[in-house]
Short mmCIF file of the C-alpha atoms (twelve columns), coordinates in Angstrom:
data_MODEL
# 
_entry.id   MODEL 
# 
loop_
_atom_site.group_PDB 
_atom_site.id 
_atom_site.type_symbol 
_atom_site.label_atom_id 
_atom_site.label_alt_id 
_atom_site.label_comp_id 
_atom_site.label_asym_id 
_atom_site.label_seq_id 
_atom_site.Cartn_x 
_atom_site.Cartn_y 
_atom_site.Cartn_z 
_atom_site.pdbx_PDB_model_num 
ATOM 1   C CA . MET A 1   -10.364 23.620  10.326  1 
ATOM 2   C CA . ALA A 2   -10.551 27.244  9.226   1 
ATOM 3   C CA . HIS A 3   -6.771  27.451  9.654   1 
ATOM 4   C CA . PHE A 4   -6.245  24.403  7.416   1 
ATOM 5   C CA . GLU A 5   -8.660  25.797  4.801   1 
ATOM 6   C CA . THR A 6   -6.701  29.065  4.764   1 
ATOM 7   C CA . LEU A 7   -3.416  27.186  4.277   1 
ATOM 8   C CA . ARG A 8   -4.985  25.092  1.529   1 
ATOM 9   C CA . GLY A 9   -6.189  28.226  -0.262  1 
ATOM 10  C CA . MET A 10  -2.782  29.903  -0.005  1 
ATOM 11  C CA . THR A 11  -0.963  26.855  -1.436  1 
ATOM 12  C CA . GLN A 12  -3.429  26.596  -4.313  1 
ATOM 13  C CA . VAL A 13  -3.045  30.286  -5.218  1 
ATOM 14  C CA . ALA A 14  0.747   30.047  -5.051  1 
ATOM 15  C CA . SER A 15  0.689   26.890  -7.138  1 
ATOM 16  C CA . ARG A 16  -1.342  28.503  -9.922  1 
ATOM 17  C CA . GLN A 17  1.086   31.418  -10.023 1 
ATOM 18  C CA . TRP A 18  4.101   29.093  -10.316 1 
ATOM 19  C CA . VAL A 19  2.481   26.814  -12.892 1 
ATOM 20  C CA . ASN A 20  1.432   29.720  -15.077 1 
ATOM 21  C CA . SER A 21  4.954   31.167  -15.008 1 
ATOM 22  C CA . GLY A 22  6.546   28.329  -17.018 1 
ATOM 23  C CA . PRO A 23  6.934   24.581  -17.461 1 
ATOM 24  C CA . GLY A 24  6.701   22.376  -14.403 1 
ATOM 25  C CA . SER A 25  9.877   21.195  -12.712 1 
ATOM 26  C CA . VAL A 26  10.378  18.004  -10.763 1 
ATOM 27  C CA . LEU A 27  12.528  19.786  -8.168  1 
ATOM 28  C CA . PRO A 28  9.831   21.248  -5.835  1 
ATOM 29  C CA . GLY A 29  7.912   17.971  -5.500  1 
ATOM 30  C CA . LEU A 30  11.091  15.940  -5.232  1 
ATOM 31  C CA . LEU A 31  12.398  18.180  -2.448  1 
ATOM 32  C CA . LEU A 32  9.057   18.052  -0.597  1 
ATOM 33  C CA . ALA A 33  8.979   14.245  -0.743  1 
ATOM 34  C CA . ALA A 34  12.638  14.047  0.328   1 
ATOM 35  C CA . LEU A 35  12.009  16.370  3.284   1 
ATOM 36  C CA . ILE A 36  9.131   14.189  4.420   1 
ATOM 37  C CA . ALA A 37  11.357  11.117  4.091   1 
ATOM 38  C CA . ALA A 38  14.040  12.837  6.193   1 
ATOM 39  C CA . LEU A 39  11.412  13.681  8.828   1 
ATOM 40  C CA . ALA A 40  10.308  10.026  8.865   1 
ATOM 41  C CA . PHE A 41  13.894  8.912   9.516   1 
ATOM 42  C CA . GLY A 42  14.144  11.430  12.347  1 
ATOM 43  C CA . LEU A 43  10.861  10.387  13.971  1 
ATOM 44  C CA . ARG A 44  11.872  6.728   14.183  1 
ATOM 45  C CA . HIS A 45  14.293  7.643   17.008  1 
ATOM 46  C CA . ILE A 46  11.399  8.724   19.236  1 
ATOM 47  C CA . PRO A 47  10.416  5.964   21.701  1 
ATOM 48  C CA . GLY A 48  7.204   4.255   20.657  1 
ATOM 49  C CA . ILE A 49  7.344   5.523   17.081  1 
ATOM 50  C CA . GLY A 50  10.467  3.498   16.262  1 
ATOM 51  C CA . VAL A 51  8.366   0.328   15.858  1 
ATOM 52  C CA . LEU A 52  7.209   1.784   12.522  1 
ATOM 53  C CA . SER A 53  9.664   1.746   9.631   1 
ATOM 54  C CA . PRO A 54  10.580  5.028   7.888   1 
ATOM 55  C CA . LEU A 55  8.671   3.752   4.850   1 
ATOM 56  C CA . ILE A 56  5.414   3.608   6.797   1 
ATOM 57  C CA . LEU A 57  6.023   6.938   8.535   1 
ATOM 58  C CA . ALA A 58  6.798   8.619   5.200   1 
ATOM 59  C CA . ILE A 59  3.511   7.659   3.562   1 
ATOM 60  C CA . LEU A 60  1.554   8.603   6.716   1 
ATOM 61  C CA . ILE A 61  3.158   12.065  6.869   1 
ATOM 62  C CA . GLY A 62  2.627   12.570  3.142   1 
ATOM 63  C CA . MET A 63  -1.038  11.644  3.445   1 
ATOM 64  C CA . ALA A 64  -1.502  13.974  6.414   1 
ATOM 65  C CA . PHE A 65  0.100   16.864  4.494   1 
ATOM 66  C CA . HIS A 66  -2.019  16.276  1.393   1 
ATOM 67  C CA . ASN A 67  -5.326  15.917  3.221   1 
ATOM 68  C CA . LEU A 68  -4.864  18.656  5.837   1 
ATOM 69  C CA . ILE A 69  -2.944  21.291  3.871   1 
ATOM 70  C CA . GLY A 70  -3.009  20.217  0.244   1 
ATOM 71  C CA . THR A 71  -0.182  19.271  -2.099  1 
ATOM 72  C CA . PRO A 72  0.711   22.327  -4.230  1 
ATOM 73  C CA . ALA A 73  0.238   21.892  -7.972  1 
ATOM 74  C CA . ILE A 74  3.876   22.895  -8.500  1 
ATOM 75  C CA . ALA A 75  4.898   19.777  -6.558  1 
ATOM 76  C CA . ARG A 76  2.957   17.315  -8.707  1 
ATOM 77  C CA . PRO A 77  5.605   16.783  -11.436 1 
ATOM 78  C CA . GLY A 78  8.118   15.985  -8.689  1 
ATOM 79  C CA . THR A 79  5.823   13.606  -6.815  1 
ATOM 80  C CA . SER A 80  5.082   11.773  -10.066 1 
ATOM 81  C CA . PHE A 81  8.835   11.575  -10.748 1 
ATOM 82  C CA . SER A 82  9.442   10.183  -7.245  1 
ATOM 83  C CA . VAL A 83  6.720   7.533   -7.536  1 
ATOM 84  C CA . LYS A 84  8.179   6.293   -10.826 1 
ATOM 85  C CA . ARG A 85  11.920  6.985   -11.127 1 
ATOM 86  C CA . VAL A 86  13.036  7.274   -7.499  1 
ATOM 87  C CA . LEU A 87  11.038  4.168   -6.607  1 
ATOM 88  C CA . ARG A 88  12.733  2.083   -9.298  1 
ATOM 89  C CA . ALA A 89  16.184  3.273   -8.194  1 
ATOM 90  C CA . GLY A 90  15.402  2.194   -4.626  1 
ATOM 91  C CA . ILE A 91  14.231  -1.246  -5.721  1 
ATOM 92  C CA . ILE A 92  17.413  -1.761  -7.765  1 
ATOM 93  C CA . LEU A 93  19.623  -0.884  -4.785  1 
ATOM 94  C CA . LEU A 94  17.541  -3.190  -2.580  1 
ATOM 95  C CA . GLY A 95  19.292  -6.050  -4.364  1 
ATOM 96  C CA . LEU A 96  22.580  -5.138  -2.656  1 
ATOM 97  C CA . GLN A 97  21.095  -6.350  0.655   1 
ATOM 98  C CA . LEU A 98  20.721  -9.915  -0.649  1 
ATOM 99  C CA . THR A 99  23.231  -12.606 -1.602  1 
ATOM 100 C CA . ALA A 100 23.098  -16.136 -2.972  1 
ATOM 101 C CA . GLN A 101 25.055  -17.243 0.107   1 
ATOM 102 C CA . GLN A 102 22.150  -16.215 2.345   1 
ATOM 103 C CA . VAL A 103 19.804  -18.454 0.399   1 
ATOM 104 C CA . ILE A 104 22.244  -21.360 0.774   1 
ATOM 105 C CA . ALA A 105 22.362  -20.752 4.546   1 
ATOM 106 C CA . VAL A 106 18.594  -21.236 4.790   1 
ATOM 107 C CA . GLY A 107 18.918  -24.696 3.235   1 
ATOM 108 C CA . GLY A 108 16.901  -26.503 0.588   1 
ATOM 109 C CA . VAL A 109 14.016  -27.363 2.896   1 
ATOM 110 C CA . GLY A 110 13.837  -23.813 4.236   1 
ATOM 111 C CA . VAL A 111 13.820  -22.279 0.754   1 
ATOM 112 C CA . ALA A 112 11.163  -24.753 -0.401  1 
ATOM 113 C CA . LEU A 113 9.017   -23.851 2.604   1 
ATOM 114 C CA . ILE A 114 9.400   -20.121 1.922   1 
ATOM 115 C CA . VAL A 115 8.503   -20.528 -1.758  1 
ATOM 116 C CA . ALA A 116 5.517   -22.758 -0.962  1 
ATOM 117 C CA . THR A 117 4.238   -20.293 1.619   1 
ATOM 118 C CA . LEU A 118 4.662   -17.342 -0.743  1 
ATOM 119 C CA . LEU A 119 2.855   -19.000 -3.654  1 
ATOM 120 C CA . ALA A 120 0.069   -20.425 -1.502  1 
ATOM 121 C CA . THR A 121 -0.522  -17.063 0.200   1 
ATOM 122 C CA . PHE A 122 -0.603  -15.172 -3.086  1 
ATOM 123 C CA . ALA A 123 -3.033  -17.694 -4.590  1 
ATOM 124 C CA . PHE A 124 -5.265  -17.733 -1.495  1 
ATOM 125 C CA . THR A 125 -5.361  -13.928 -1.262  1 
ATOM 126 C CA . THR A 126 -6.236  -13.637 -4.956  1 
ATOM 127 C CA . TRP A 127 -9.077  -16.139 -4.500  1 
ATOM 128 C CA . LEU A 128 -10.331 -14.455 -1.327  1 
ATOM 129 C CA . GLY A 129 -10.254 -11.068 -3.067  1 
ATOM 130 C CA . ARG A 130 -12.600 -12.396 -5.736  1 
ATOM 131 C CA . MET A 131 -14.896 -13.858 -3.085  1 
ATOM 132 C CA . LEU A 132 -15.013 -10.518 -1.226  1 
ATOM 133 C CA . ARG A 133 -15.405 -8.606  -4.514  1 
ATOM 134 C CA . VAL A 134 -12.318 -6.483  -3.882  1 
ATOM 135 C CA . GLU A 135 -10.999 -4.702  -6.984  1 
ATOM 136 C CA . ALA A 136 -8.413  -6.877  -8.780  1 
ATOM 137 C CA . ARG A 137 -5.541  -4.393  -8.670  1 
ATOM 138 C CA . LEU A 138 -5.939  -3.724  -4.953  1 
ATOM 139 C CA . THR A 139 -6.150  -7.485  -4.380  1 
ATOM 140 C CA . GLN A 140 -2.819  -7.976  -6.171  1 
ATOM 141 C CA . LEU A 141 -1.153  -5.301  -4.061  1 
ATOM 142 C CA . ILE A 142 -2.394  -6.828  -0.787  1 
ATOM 143 C CA . ALA A 143 -1.403  -10.303 -2.012  1 
ATOM 144 C CA . ALA A 144 2.118   -9.160  -2.902  1 
ATOM 145 C CA . GLY A 145 2.623   -7.194  0.315   1 
ATOM 146 C CA . SER A 146 1.388   -10.085 2.465   1 
ATOM 147 C CA . SER A 147 3.241   -12.867 0.683   1 
ATOM 148 C CA . ILE A 148 6.614   -11.219 -0.093  1 
ATOM 149 C CA . CYS A 149 7.957   -8.227  1.824   1 
ATOM 150 C CA . GLY A 150 5.389   -5.664  2.916   1 
ATOM 151 C CA . ALA A 151 5.504   -2.082  1.662   1 
ATOM 152 C CA . SER A 152 8.470   -2.678  -0.661  1 
ATOM 153 C CA . ALA A 153 6.578   -5.450  -2.458  1 
ATOM 154 C CA . VAL A 154 3.442   -3.312  -2.694  1 
ATOM 155 C CA . ILE A 155 5.190   -0.434  -4.409  1 
ATOM 156 C CA . ALA A 156 7.274   -2.748  -6.636  1 
ATOM 157 C CA . THR A 157 4.185   -4.681  -7.721  1 
ATOM 158 C CA . ASN A 158 2.359   -1.456  -8.511  1 
ATOM 159 C CA . THR A 159 4.885   -0.721  -11.270 1 
ATOM 160 C CA . VAL A 160 3.140   -3.430  -13.309 1 
ATOM 161 C CA . THR A 161 -0.289  -3.418  -11.634 1 
ATOM 162 C CA . ARG A 162 -0.661  0.379   -12.047 1 
ATOM 163 C CA . ALA A 163 -3.285  0.779   -9.349  1 
ATOM 164 C CA . ARG A 164 -4.368  4.106   -7.857  1 
ATOM 165 C CA . ASP A 165 -2.277  5.740   -5.158  1 
ATOM 166 C CA . GLU A 166 -5.206  5.205   -2.769  1 
ATOM 167 C CA . ASP A 167 -4.981  1.463   -3.414  1 
ATOM 168 C CA . VAL A 168 -1.242  1.536   -2.686  1 
ATOM 169 C CA . ALA A 169 -1.880  3.391   0.581   1 
ATOM 170 C CA . TYR A 170 -4.583  0.907   1.599   1 
ATOM 171 C CA . ALA A 171 -2.334  -2.087  0.859   1 
ATOM 172 C CA . VAL A 172 0.556   -0.527  2.800   1 
ATOM 173 C CA . ALA A 173 -1.786  0.107   5.734   1 
ATOM 174 C CA . CYS A 174 -2.887  -3.544  5.707   1 
ATOM 175 C CA . VAL A 175 0.613   -5.015  5.745   1 
ATOM 176 C CA . THR A 176 1.674   -2.521  8.425   1 
ATOM 177 C CA . ILE A 177 -1.175  -3.285  10.802  1 
ATOM 178 C CA . PHE A 178 -1.155  -7.065  10.473  1 
ATOM 179 C CA . GLY A 179 2.630   -7.320  10.321  1 
ATOM 180 C CA . SER A 180 2.774   -5.365  13.578  1 
ATOM 181 C CA . LEU A 181 0.322   -7.806  15.161  1 
ATOM 182 C CA . SER A 182 2.620   -10.677 14.135  1 
ATOM 183 C CA . MET A 183 5.573   -8.841  15.658  1 
ATOM 184 C CA . VAL A 184 3.791   -8.843  19.033  1 
ATOM 185 C CA . LEU A 185 1.980   -12.190 18.954  1 
ATOM 186 C CA . MET A 186 4.498   -14.553 17.356  1 
ATOM 187 C CA . PRO A 187 7.101   -14.487 20.162  1 
ATOM 188 C CA . LEU A 188 4.295   -15.415 22.572  1 
ATOM 189 C CA . VAL A 189 3.075   -18.280 20.379  1 
ATOM 190 C CA . GLY A 190 6.643   -19.446 19.763  1 
ATOM 191 C CA . GLY A 191 7.169   -19.647 23.509  1 
ATOM 192 C CA . LEU A 192 3.938   -21.560 24.085  1 
ATOM 193 C CA . LEU A 193 4.880   -24.075 21.385  1 
ATOM 194 C CA . ASP A 194 8.476   -24.279 22.685  1 
ATOM 195 C CA . MET A 195 9.836   -23.727 19.166  1 
ATOM 196 C CA . GLY A 196 13.588  -23.984 18.622  1 
ATOM 197 C CA . PRO A 197 15.550  -20.965 17.360  1 
ATOM 198 C CA . HIS A 198 15.777  -22.203 13.753  1 
ATOM 199 C CA . ALA A 199 12.104  -23.179 13.592  1 
ATOM 200 C CA . PHE A 200 10.951  -19.906 15.125  1 
ATOM 201 C CA . GLY A 201 13.314  -17.819 12.992  1 
ATOM 202 C CA . LEU A 202 12.094  -19.581 9.847   1 
ATOM 203 C CA . TRP A 203 8.472   -19.002 10.859  1 
ATOM 204 C CA . THR A 204 8.966   -15.279 11.355  1 
ATOM 205 C CA . GLY A 205 11.014  -14.896 8.176   1 
ATOM 206 C CA . ALA A 206 8.497   -16.853 6.093   1 
ATOM 207 C CA . SER A 207 5.368   -15.098 7.319   1 
ATOM 208 C CA . ILE A 208 5.862   -11.598 8.789   1 
ATOM 209 C CA . HIS A 209 5.436   -8.792  6.270   1 
ATOM 210 C CA . GLU A 210 8.197   -6.197  6.901   1 
ATOM 211 C CA . ILE A 211 11.911  -6.851  7.464   1 
ATOM 212 C CA . ALA A 212 11.939  -4.580  10.531  1 
ATOM 213 C CA . GLN A 213 8.990   -6.493  11.988  1 
ATOM 214 C CA . VAL A 214 10.788  -9.801  11.406  1 
ATOM 215 C CA . VAL A 215 13.910  -8.532  13.168  1 
ATOM 216 C CA . ALA A 216 11.893  -7.330  16.164  1 
ATOM 217 C CA . ALA A 217 9.950   -10.591 16.494  1 
ATOM 218 C CA . ALA A 218 12.780  -13.033 15.796  1 
ATOM 219 C CA . TYR A 219 15.338  -11.422 18.133  1 
ATOM 220 C CA . ALA A 220 12.726  -11.468 20.915  1 
ATOM 221 C CA . ARG A 221 13.563  -15.181 21.254  1 
ATOM 222 C CA . GLY A 222 17.328  -14.882 21.142  1 
ATOM 223 C CA . GLN A 223 20.316  -14.087 18.948  1 
ATOM 224 C CA . GLU A 224 20.249  -17.336 16.963  1 
ATOM 225 C CA . ALA A 225 16.537  -17.038 16.190  1 
ATOM 226 C CA . GLY A 226 17.032  -13.399 15.219  1 
ATOM 227 C CA . GLU A 227 19.870  -14.085 12.790  1 
ATOM 228 C CA . PHE A 228 18.104  -17.021 11.139  1 
ATOM 229 C CA . GLY A 229 14.820  -15.117 10.901  1 
ATOM 230 C CA . THR A 230 16.550  -12.189 9.197   1 
ATOM 231 C CA . ILE A 231 18.278  -14.458 6.647   1 
ATOM 232 C CA . ALA A 232 15.016  -16.303 5.958   1 
ATOM 233 C CA . LYS A 233 13.232  -12.995 5.394   1 
ATOM 234 C CA . LEU A 234 15.936  -11.723 3.010   1 
ATOM 235 C CA . THR A 235 15.613  -14.988 1.074   1 
ATOM 236 C CA . ARG A 236 11.887  -14.293 0.778   1 
ATOM 237 C CA . VAL A 237 12.615  -10.747 -0.430  1 
ATOM 238 C CA . MET A 238 14.683  -12.280 -3.243  1 
ATOM 239 C CA . MET A 239 11.427  -13.724 -4.615  1 
ATOM 240 C CA . LEU A 240 10.340  -10.159 -5.391  1 
ATOM 241 C CA . ALA A 241 12.060  -10.190 -8.796  1 
ATOM 242 C CA . PRO A 242 10.436  -13.327 -10.267 1 
ATOM 243 C CA . MET A 243 7.057   -12.344 -8.812  1 
ATOM 244 C CA . VAL A 244 7.087   -8.891  -10.434 1 
ATOM 245 C CA . LEU A 245 8.329   -10.390 -13.705 1 
ATOM 246 C CA . GLY A 246 5.508   -12.926 -13.646 1 
ATOM 247 C CA . LEU A 247 2.861   -10.300 -12.916 1 
ATOM 248 C CA . GLY A 248 4.268   -8.162  -15.738 1 
ATOM 249 C CA . VAL A 249 3.909   -11.018 -18.219 1 
ATOM 250 C CA . LEU A 250 0.346   -11.766 -17.059 1 
ATOM 251 C CA . ALA A 251 -0.646  -8.094  -17.244 1 
ATOM 252 C CA . SER A 252 0.790   -7.798  -20.744 1 
ATOM 253 C CA . ARG A 253 -1.078  -10.875 -21.973 1 
ATOM 254 C CA . ARG A 254 -4.313  -9.712  -20.367 1 
ATOM 255 C CA . LEU A 255 -4.040  -6.301  -22.013 1 
ATOM 256 C CA . ARG A 256 -3.420  -7.842  -25.439 1 
ATOM 257 C CA . ARG A 257 -6.281  -10.301 -24.942 1 
ATOM 258 C CA . ASP A 258 -8.632  -7.439  -24.097 1 
ATOM 259 C CA . GLY A 259 -7.603  -5.569  -27.248 1 
ATOM 260 C CA . GLY A 260 -5.220  -3.045  -25.635 1 
ATOM 261 C CA . GLU A 261 -2.795  -1.084  -27.791 1 
ATOM 262 C CA . ALA A 262 0.630   -2.654  -28.164 1 
ATOM 263 C CA . ASP A 263 2.476   0.425   -26.986 1 
ATOM 264 C CA . ARG A 264 0.366   0.524   -23.825 1 
ATOM 265 C CA . ALA A 265 1.048   -3.070  -22.916 1 
ATOM 266 C CA . VAL A 266 3.045   -3.679  -19.767 1 
ATOM 267 C CA . PRO A 267 6.559   -4.767  -20.751 1 
ATOM 268 C CA . PRO A 268 7.109   -8.483  -19.990 1 
ATOM 269 C CA . VAL A 269 10.507  -7.733  -18.392 1 
ATOM 270 C CA . PRO A 270 10.510  -4.490  -16.336 1 
ATOM 271 C CA . TRP A 271 14.058  -3.121  -16.617 1 
ATOM 272 C CA . PHE A 272 14.365  -2.219  -12.948 1 
ATOM 273 C CA . VAL A 273 13.832  -5.863  -11.955 1 
ATOM 274 C CA . LEU A 274 16.844  -6.794  -14.061 1 
ATOM 275 C CA . GLY A 275 18.776  -4.133  -12.160 1 
ATOM 276 C CA . PHE A 276 17.604  -5.682  -8.886  1 
ATOM 277 C CA . VAL A 277 18.847  -9.123  -9.994  1 
ATOM 278 C CA . ALA A 278 22.168  -7.608  -11.134 1 
ATOM 279 C CA . MET A 279 22.680  -6.028  -7.699  1 
ATOM 280 C CA . VAL A 280 22.010  -9.381  -6.010  1 
ATOM 281 C CA . GLY A 281 24.656  -10.905 -8.261  1 
ATOM 282 C CA . LEU A 282 27.105  -8.129  -7.424  1 
ATOM 283 C CA . ALA A 283 26.522  -8.514  -3.675  1 
ATOM 284 C CA . SER A 284 27.029  -12.279 -3.999  1 
ATOM 285 C CA . THR A 285 30.536  -11.823 -5.449  1 
ATOM 286 C CA . GLY A 286 31.821  -10.255 -2.234  1 
ATOM 287 C CA . TRP A 287 33.229  -7.315  -4.167  1 
ATOM 288 C CA . VAL A 288 31.057  -4.803  -2.299  1 
ATOM 289 C CA . PRO A 289 33.113  -3.502  0.670   1 
ATOM 290 C CA . GLU A 290 31.617  -4.356  4.051   1 
ATOM 291 C CA . ALA A 291 31.991  -0.719  5.135   1 
ATOM 292 C CA . THR A 292 29.593  0.427   2.423   1 
ATOM 293 C CA . VAL A 293 26.768  -1.968  3.311   1 
ATOM 294 C CA . HIS A 294 25.188  0.296   5.928   1 
ATOM 295 C CA . VAL A 295 25.507  3.306   3.625   1 
ATOM 296 C CA . THR A 296 23.813  1.610   0.674   1 
ATOM 297 C CA . THR A 297 21.105  0.235   2.973   1 
ATOM 298 C CA . ASP A 298 20.355  3.729   4.303   1 
ATOM 299 C CA . ILE A 299 20.323  5.191   0.777   1 
ATOM 300 C CA . THR A 300 17.953  2.443   -0.372  1 
ATOM 301 C CA . GLN A 301 15.584  3.030   2.528   1 
ATOM 302 C CA . PHE A 302 15.669  6.794   1.926   1 
ATOM 303 C CA . LEU A 303 14.828  6.411   -1.769  1 
ATOM 304 C CA . LEU A 304 11.924  4.080   -0.977  1 
ATOM 305 C CA . ALA A 305 10.725  6.420   1.788   1 
ATOM 306 C CA . THR A 306 10.838  9.351   -0.656  1 
ATOM 307 C CA . ALA A 307 8.727   7.389   -3.140  1 
ATOM 308 C CA . LEU A 308 6.199   6.487   -0.451  1 
ATOM 309 C CA . ALA A 309 6.078   10.092  0.782   1 
ATOM 310 C CA . ALA A 310 5.241   11.117  -2.795  1 
ATOM 311 C CA . MET A 311 2.463   8.526   -2.886  1 
ATOM 312 C CA . GLY A 312 1.095   9.965   0.331   1 
ATOM 313 C CA . LEU A 313 1.183   13.439  -1.229  1 
ATOM 314 C CA . GLU A 314 -1.099  12.115  -3.986  1 
ATOM 315 C CA . THR A 315 -3.472  10.113  -1.760  1 
ATOM 316 C CA . ASP A 316 -6.969  11.430  -1.029  1 
ATOM 317 C CA . MET A 317 -8.325  10.024  2.247   1 
ATOM 318 C CA . ARG A 318 -11.902 10.331  0.981   1 
ATOM 319 C CA . LYS A 319 -11.114 7.923   -1.848  1 
ATOM 320 C CA . LEU A 320 -9.315  5.645   0.594   1 
ATOM 321 C CA . ALA A 321 -12.360 5.531   2.883   1 
ATOM 322 C CA . ALA A 322 -14.572 4.751   -0.093  1 
ATOM 323 C CA . GLU A 323 -12.816 1.371   -0.415  1 
ATOM 324 C CA . GLY A 324 -14.765 0.175   2.640   1 
ATOM 325 C CA . LEU A 325 -13.967 -2.708  4.979   1 
ATOM 326 C CA . ARG A 326 -13.720 -5.546  2.462   1 
ATOM 327 C CA . PRO A 327 -10.055 -4.852  1.574   1 
ATOM 328 C CA . ALA A 328 -9.269  -4.811  5.308   1 
ATOM 329 C CA . LEU A 329 -10.936 -8.221  5.655   1 
ATOM 330 C CA . LEU A 330 -8.830  -9.387  2.718   1 
ATOM 331 C CA . GLY A 331 -5.645  -8.193  4.454   1 
ATOM 332 C CA . ALA A 332 -6.709  -9.952  7.659   1 
ATOM 333 C CA . GLY A 333 -7.448  -13.171 5.790   1 
ATOM 334 C CA . ALA A 334 -4.057  -13.099 4.063   1 
ATOM 335 C CA . TRP A 335 -2.336  -12.500 7.412   1 
ATOM 336 C CA . VAL A 336 -4.104  -15.411 9.139   1 
ATOM 337 C CA . PHE A 337 -3.432  -17.715 6.199   1 
ATOM 338 C CA . ILE A 338 0.304   -17.032 5.857   1 
ATOM 339 C CA . SER A 339 0.812   -17.303 9.626   1 
ATOM 340 C CA . LEU A 340 -0.994  -20.643 10.004  1 
ATOM 341 C CA . PHE A 341 0.127   -22.176 6.701   1 
ATOM 342 C CA . SER A 342 3.827   -21.555 7.359   1 
ATOM 343 C CA . LEU A 343 3.489   -22.714 10.992  1 
ATOM 344 C CA . ALA A 344 1.797   -25.954 9.876   1 
ATOM 345 C CA . LEU A 345 4.588   -26.664 7.371   1 
ATOM 346 C CA . ILE A 346 7.296   -26.017 9.973   1 
ATOM 347 C CA . LEU A 347 5.640   -28.224 12.616  1 
ATOM 348 C CA . PHE A 348 5.072   -30.968 10.029  1 
ATOM 349 C CA . LEU A 349 8.686   -30.871 8.834   1 
ATOM 350 C CA . ALA A 350 9.966   -30.775 12.404  1 
# 
């Protein structure tokens, strides 16, 4: 501990010297967050660690750095820039991974099931959060992460929710833990129920939090189940845009109703969501060369990992611990609900 305290003191002294020498620059914090993101991508190749996505690893490393060593003050303008600007750029590019053709492949019944599961899970989680007396903003983040697409949904939703970085970290932790449990348990349950590849793929895509977790679970029961599960999950990710738009409108109305200043009101249509929709449209035209798909996917993941690393660099574990166990119970309740609700719909429709 003495070693960490010495390092913390050195970084704080150096930070004060840099800050006093002139205006802050985004470059130091941006580079620090990007380096952590690069480290997260490298660590995923280590056996055992690869089950975690680079997004999760990035926020964990950032949190460890901040709480053990201390984020230098000179880095704060860059971490703030990453959480806002870099994050939005990553969400826009995320649209290139989705196409209208993928939604058509899932079919009308499959899309209806995914939408029903998403809305029911979000509504249930919001209700349960009130019952458990979990703070409203944290409840929204857990609801979005559980019902849509894990960490990506959490950080996208926070652009209109504007919760604390500690709340974002807690929500990401919830969707990581419970999504990982689904990744392990669902193939076992699917085998016990003798589910067909389409039914099992739809179940994983409609209920598991992270795309990587869906891929791992769905492919555990064969190629056909894996492909259908991935498409179903990407269709669910497409719901991110209307969900964030809706939350933005509700937040704006709530702020005006409570007497908030007009210029502080959340814009009803966040511009980056329009960019996300535009990228989906572009991908659907077929004009994007197949050879560039992997490149744009890697760039998107790196931008999102950089944003999450920056969040970790601003997250105080003491504040995170102060949240208590009730948010964890909320995450568990959302996980159980989305798993059983989607399974019941699939078995009923089958």
